[in-house]
Short mmCIF file of C-alpha atoms in Angstrom, two decimals:
data_model
loop_
_atom_site.label_atom_id
_atom_site.label_comp_id
_atom_site.label_asym_id
_atom_site.label_seq_id
_atom_site.Cartn_x
_atom_site.Cartn_y
_atom_site.Cartn_z
CA ALA A 1 95.13 185.36 125.37
CA ARG A 2 92.72 183.25 123.35
CA GLY A 3 90.65 185.31 120.89
CA ILE A 4 92.64 188.53 121.44
CA ASP A 5 94.87 189.97 118.72
CA LEU A 6 98.00 191.31 120.41
CA ALA A 7 99.81 192.17 117.19
CA PRO A 8 99.02 195.93 117.35
CA GLU A 9 100.29 196.16 120.92
CA LEU A 10 103.47 194.26 120.04
CA ARG A 11 104.10 196.58 117.08
CA PHE A 12 103.58 199.58 119.33
CA LEU A 13 106.06 198.24 121.88
CA LYS A 14 108.72 197.61 119.25
CA GLN A 15 108.15 201.01 117.64
CA SER A 16 108.46 202.74 121.01
CA LEU A 17 111.73 200.93 121.72
CA ASP A 18 113.05 201.81 118.25
CA GLU A 19 112.37 205.49 118.94
CA LEU A 20 114.42 205.33 122.16
CA LYS A 21 117.31 203.25 120.76
CA ALA A 22 120.79 204.57 121.44
CA ALA A 23 124.12 203.39 120.10
CA GLU A 24 124.40 201.29 123.24
CA GLY A 25 121.19 200.50 125.08
CA TRP A 26 118.16 202.75 125.12
CA TYR A 27 117.49 206.32 126.16
CA GLU A 28 115.38 206.78 129.26
CA ASN A 29 113.24 209.59 127.81
CA PRO A 30 112.31 211.08 124.41
CA MET A 31 114.63 214.07 125.01
CA HIS A 32 117.63 211.73 125.43
CA ALA A 33 118.44 213.73 128.56
CA PRO A 34 121.16 212.34 130.83
CA PRO A 35 121.96 210.58 133.02
CA ARG A 36 121.81 207.07 131.60
CA ARG A 37 120.32 204.84 134.27
CA GLN A 38 120.77 201.29 135.43
CA VAL A 39 117.23 200.77 136.67
CA SER A 40 115.48 201.37 133.34
CA HIS A 41 117.68 198.78 131.64
CA MET A 42 117.08 196.33 134.49
CA HIS A 43 113.32 196.63 133.99
CA LEU A 44 113.73 196.40 130.21
CA PHE A 45 115.81 193.26 130.66
CA ASN A 46 113.03 191.79 132.80
CA ALA A 47 110.24 192.77 130.39
CA SER A 48 111.99 191.69 127.19
CA LEU A 49 112.97 188.37 128.73
CA GLU A 50 109.35 187.66 129.64
CA MET A 51 108.22 188.77 126.18
CA TYR A 52 110.67 186.28 124.68
CA ALA A 53 109.42 183.55 127.01
CA ALA A 54 105.82 184.30 125.99
CA THR A 55 106.25 184.82 122.24
CA GLY A 56 109.48 183.05 121.28
CA GLU A 57 110.32 186.04 119.05
CA SER A 58 114.06 186.52 118.67
CA ASP A 59 113.70 190.33 118.66
CA TRP A 60 112.85 190.25 122.35
CA ARG A 61 115.77 187.99 123.14
CA ASP A 62 118.03 190.42 121.29
CA VAL A 63 116.82 193.24 123.57
CA ALA A 64 117.46 191.10 126.63
CA GLU A 65 120.92 190.13 125.37
CA GLU A 66 121.90 193.78 124.88
CA CYS A 67 120.70 194.70 128.37
CA LEU A 68 122.68 191.77 129.76
CA GLU A 69 125.82 192.90 127.94
CA ILE A 70 125.42 196.42 129.35
CA PHE A 71 125.00 194.97 132.82
CA ILE A 72 128.16 192.88 132.61
CA THR A 73 130.37 195.50 130.94
CA ARG A 74 129.01 198.77 132.39
CA ILE A 75 126.64 198.40 135.32
CA ALA A 76 128.14 195.63 137.44
CA ALA A 77 130.91 196.76 139.79
CA PRO A 78 133.77 194.40 140.75
CA ASP A 79 132.51 194.07 144.34
CA GLY A 80 129.08 192.75 143.29
CA SER A 81 127.24 196.06 143.63
CA VAL A 82 125.60 197.85 140.72
CA ARG A 83 126.20 201.43 139.63
CA GLU A 84 123.06 203.53 139.14
CA TYR A 85 124.00 206.57 137.01
CA PHE A 86 126.15 207.06 133.90
CA ASP A 87 127.03 209.72 131.37
CA ALA A 88 126.04 209.58 127.69
CA ASP A 89 128.90 207.16 126.94
CA TRP A 90 128.09 204.82 129.83
CA ARG A 91 130.90 206.05 132.06
CA PRO A 92 129.85 205.84 135.73
CA LEU A 93 129.14 209.24 137.24
CA THR A 94 131.42 210.15 140.13
CA GLY A 95 129.11 212.74 141.70
CA GLY A 96 125.70 211.67 142.97
CA GLN A 97 126.36 207.97 142.38
CA ARG A 98 124.39 205.41 144.41
CA PHE A 99 124.74 201.70 145.17
CA GLU A 100 121.44 200.09 146.13
CA PRO A 101 121.72 196.45 147.29
CA GLY A 102 118.08 195.86 146.37
CA HIS A 103 119.03 196.30 142.72
CA SER A 104 121.94 193.88 143.04
CA ALA A 105 119.48 191.37 144.47
CA GLU A 106 117.01 192.03 141.67
CA TRP A 107 119.65 191.56 138.99
CA LEU A 108 120.75 188.32 140.62
CA SER A 109 117.25 186.85 140.41
CA LEU A 110 116.86 188.10 136.82
CA LEU A 111 120.14 186.48 135.79
CA HIS A 112 118.76 183.19 137.04
CA ARG A 113 115.52 183.80 135.15
CA TYR A 114 117.55 184.49 132.00
CA GLU A 115 119.31 181.14 132.31
CA CYS A 116 116.00 179.36 132.87
CA VAL A 117 114.37 180.97 129.81
CA THR A 118 117.29 180.82 127.36
CA GLU A 119 119.09 177.73 128.72
CA ALA A 120 122.31 179.72 128.26
CA PRO A 121 124.76 180.98 130.91
CA ALA A 122 124.33 184.62 131.89
CA GLY A 123 128.06 185.10 132.37
CA ALA A 124 127.89 187.13 135.59
CA ASP A 125 129.59 186.28 138.89
CA ILE A 126 126.63 185.58 141.16
CA GLY A 127 128.95 184.49 143.98
CA VAL A 128 130.46 187.98 144.20
CA MET A 129 126.99 189.52 144.05
CA PHE A 130 125.86 187.29 146.92
CA GLN A 131 128.85 188.28 149.03
CA TYR A 132 128.01 191.95 148.48
CA LEU A 133 124.47 191.29 149.70
CA LEU A 134 125.73 189.43 152.77
CA HIS A 135 128.07 192.31 153.63
CA SER A 136 125.22 194.80 153.16
CA VAL A 137 122.61 193.40 155.57
CA ASP A 138 121.86 195.35 158.75
CA GLU A 139 121.43 194.17 162.32
CA TYR A 140 118.08 192.59 161.41
CA GLY A 141 119.52 190.64 158.48
CA LEU A 142 117.75 192.88 155.95
CA LEU A 143 119.02 195.19 153.20
CA PRO A 144 119.43 198.95 153.67
CA ASP A 145 118.21 201.27 150.93
CA CYS A 146 121.74 202.26 149.94
CA THR A 147 125.26 201.16 150.89
CA ASP A 148 127.19 204.06 149.33
CA PRO A 149 126.31 206.52 150.63
CA ARG A 150 125.28 204.35 153.59
CA GLU A 151 121.67 204.92 154.58
CA ARG A 152 120.09 203.89 157.87
CA THR A 153 116.72 203.13 156.28
CA ARG A 154 115.30 200.08 154.55
CA ARG A 155 112.20 199.93 152.38
CA LEU A 156 110.11 196.84 151.77
CA TRP A 157 110.96 196.35 148.08
CA PRO A 158 114.69 195.58 148.62
CA GLN A 159 113.66 192.79 150.98
CA THR A 160 111.34 191.17 148.43
CA SER A 161 114.15 191.42 145.86
CA PHE A 162 116.49 189.85 148.45
CA LEU A 163 114.03 187.00 148.90
CA LYS A 164 113.87 186.38 145.14
CA ALA A 165 117.66 186.41 144.95
CA LEU A 166 117.98 183.88 147.76
CA LEU A 167 115.47 181.60 146.07
CA ALA A 168 117.47 181.85 142.84
CA LEU A 169 120.72 181.12 144.67
CA ARG A 170 119.20 177.99 146.15
CA HIS A 171 118.94 176.61 142.61
CA TYR A 172 122.71 177.01 142.30
CA GLY A 173 123.31 175.29 145.62
CA VAL A 174 124.36 178.55 147.30
CA VAL A 175 122.91 178.82 150.81
CA HIS A 176 123.70 180.72 153.98
CA PRO A 177 122.21 179.65 157.33
CA GLY A 178 121.63 183.23 158.49
CA CYS A 179 120.08 184.37 155.22
CA SER A 180 117.86 181.54 154.05
CA PRO A 181 114.72 182.41 152.08
CA GLU A 182 112.60 181.22 155.00
CA THR A 183 114.48 183.43 157.48
CA VAL A 184 114.16 186.52 155.30
CA MET A 185 110.50 185.76 154.59
CA ASN A 186 109.79 185.59 158.33
CA ARG A 187 111.57 188.90 158.84
CA ILE A 188 109.55 190.50 156.04
CA PHE A 189 106.30 189.36 157.63
CA SER A 190 107.43 190.53 161.06
CA GLU A 191 108.80 193.91 159.99
CA TYR A 192 106.55 194.91 157.08
CA LEU A 193 103.46 192.75 156.66
CA THR A 194 102.13 192.55 160.20
CA THR A 195 99.94 195.66 160.24
CA GLN A 196 96.61 196.89 161.58
CA VAL A 197 95.22 196.95 158.04
CA ALA A 198 94.28 193.59 156.56
CA GLY A 199 96.40 193.05 153.46
CA GLY A 200 98.44 196.15 154.22
CA TRP A 201 102.17 196.71 154.57
CA TYR A 202 104.73 199.11 155.95
CA ASP A 203 106.94 200.71 153.32
CA GLN A 204 110.01 201.78 155.29
CA ARG A 205 111.76 201.32 158.62
CA SER A 206 115.04 202.50 160.05
CA CYS A 207 117.83 199.95 160.29
CA GLU A 208 117.09 199.88 164.03
CA GLY A 209 113.53 198.77 163.26
CA LYS A 210 111.76 202.10 163.87
CA LEU A 211 108.74 202.62 161.63
CA ILE A 212 109.26 205.57 159.26
CA SER A 213 106.55 205.34 156.61
CA ASP A 214 102.99 206.49 157.22
CA ARG A 215 101.48 205.35 153.89
CA MET A 216 101.45 202.41 151.51
CA PRO A 217 102.73 203.52 148.08
CA SER A 218 101.36 201.42 145.23
#
């Protein structure tokens, strides 16, 4: 921002990342306690990419590139889903593993953002990721919270990630008549944003449409 010196904050961010650096990726906490997690690297990929877009500093692109490499070689599963939990050497955990389609959708939109910012190919198979999303939708055409183990609930945030993914796919010429951005947006408004509280939302429903949540988490 004009007239504001952001250098101290940028130094703090880089120092904090340096303190959490692992041989591959970053630790999720100062204790370096397992498991290694997909979601923290997804958010770091997002943040570092936007920092690169804002500052042009190559250090932030390097962070984004490393997160992208981990996604392609470790996190992404062959069927287009994403693994959530890993051991210290980035081997997927077999017990307690989850596959959340909302995170596949979020990665898909971030891969598109990466290509827009860097003007370089991300190198991931977005077609396979889209097919996984299409196979994951419930009777309402929305994403469940988890596909393995299969859960009969769906929160709001996977749907907004789904919407972003569909908008990104449109840039690649990938469309599906039953899952257009407009269709999913209408479903989001109908299922989650039409409430008795102005500006409010519902957080979670069952896959049959039954309201589950009784609060709006921030």
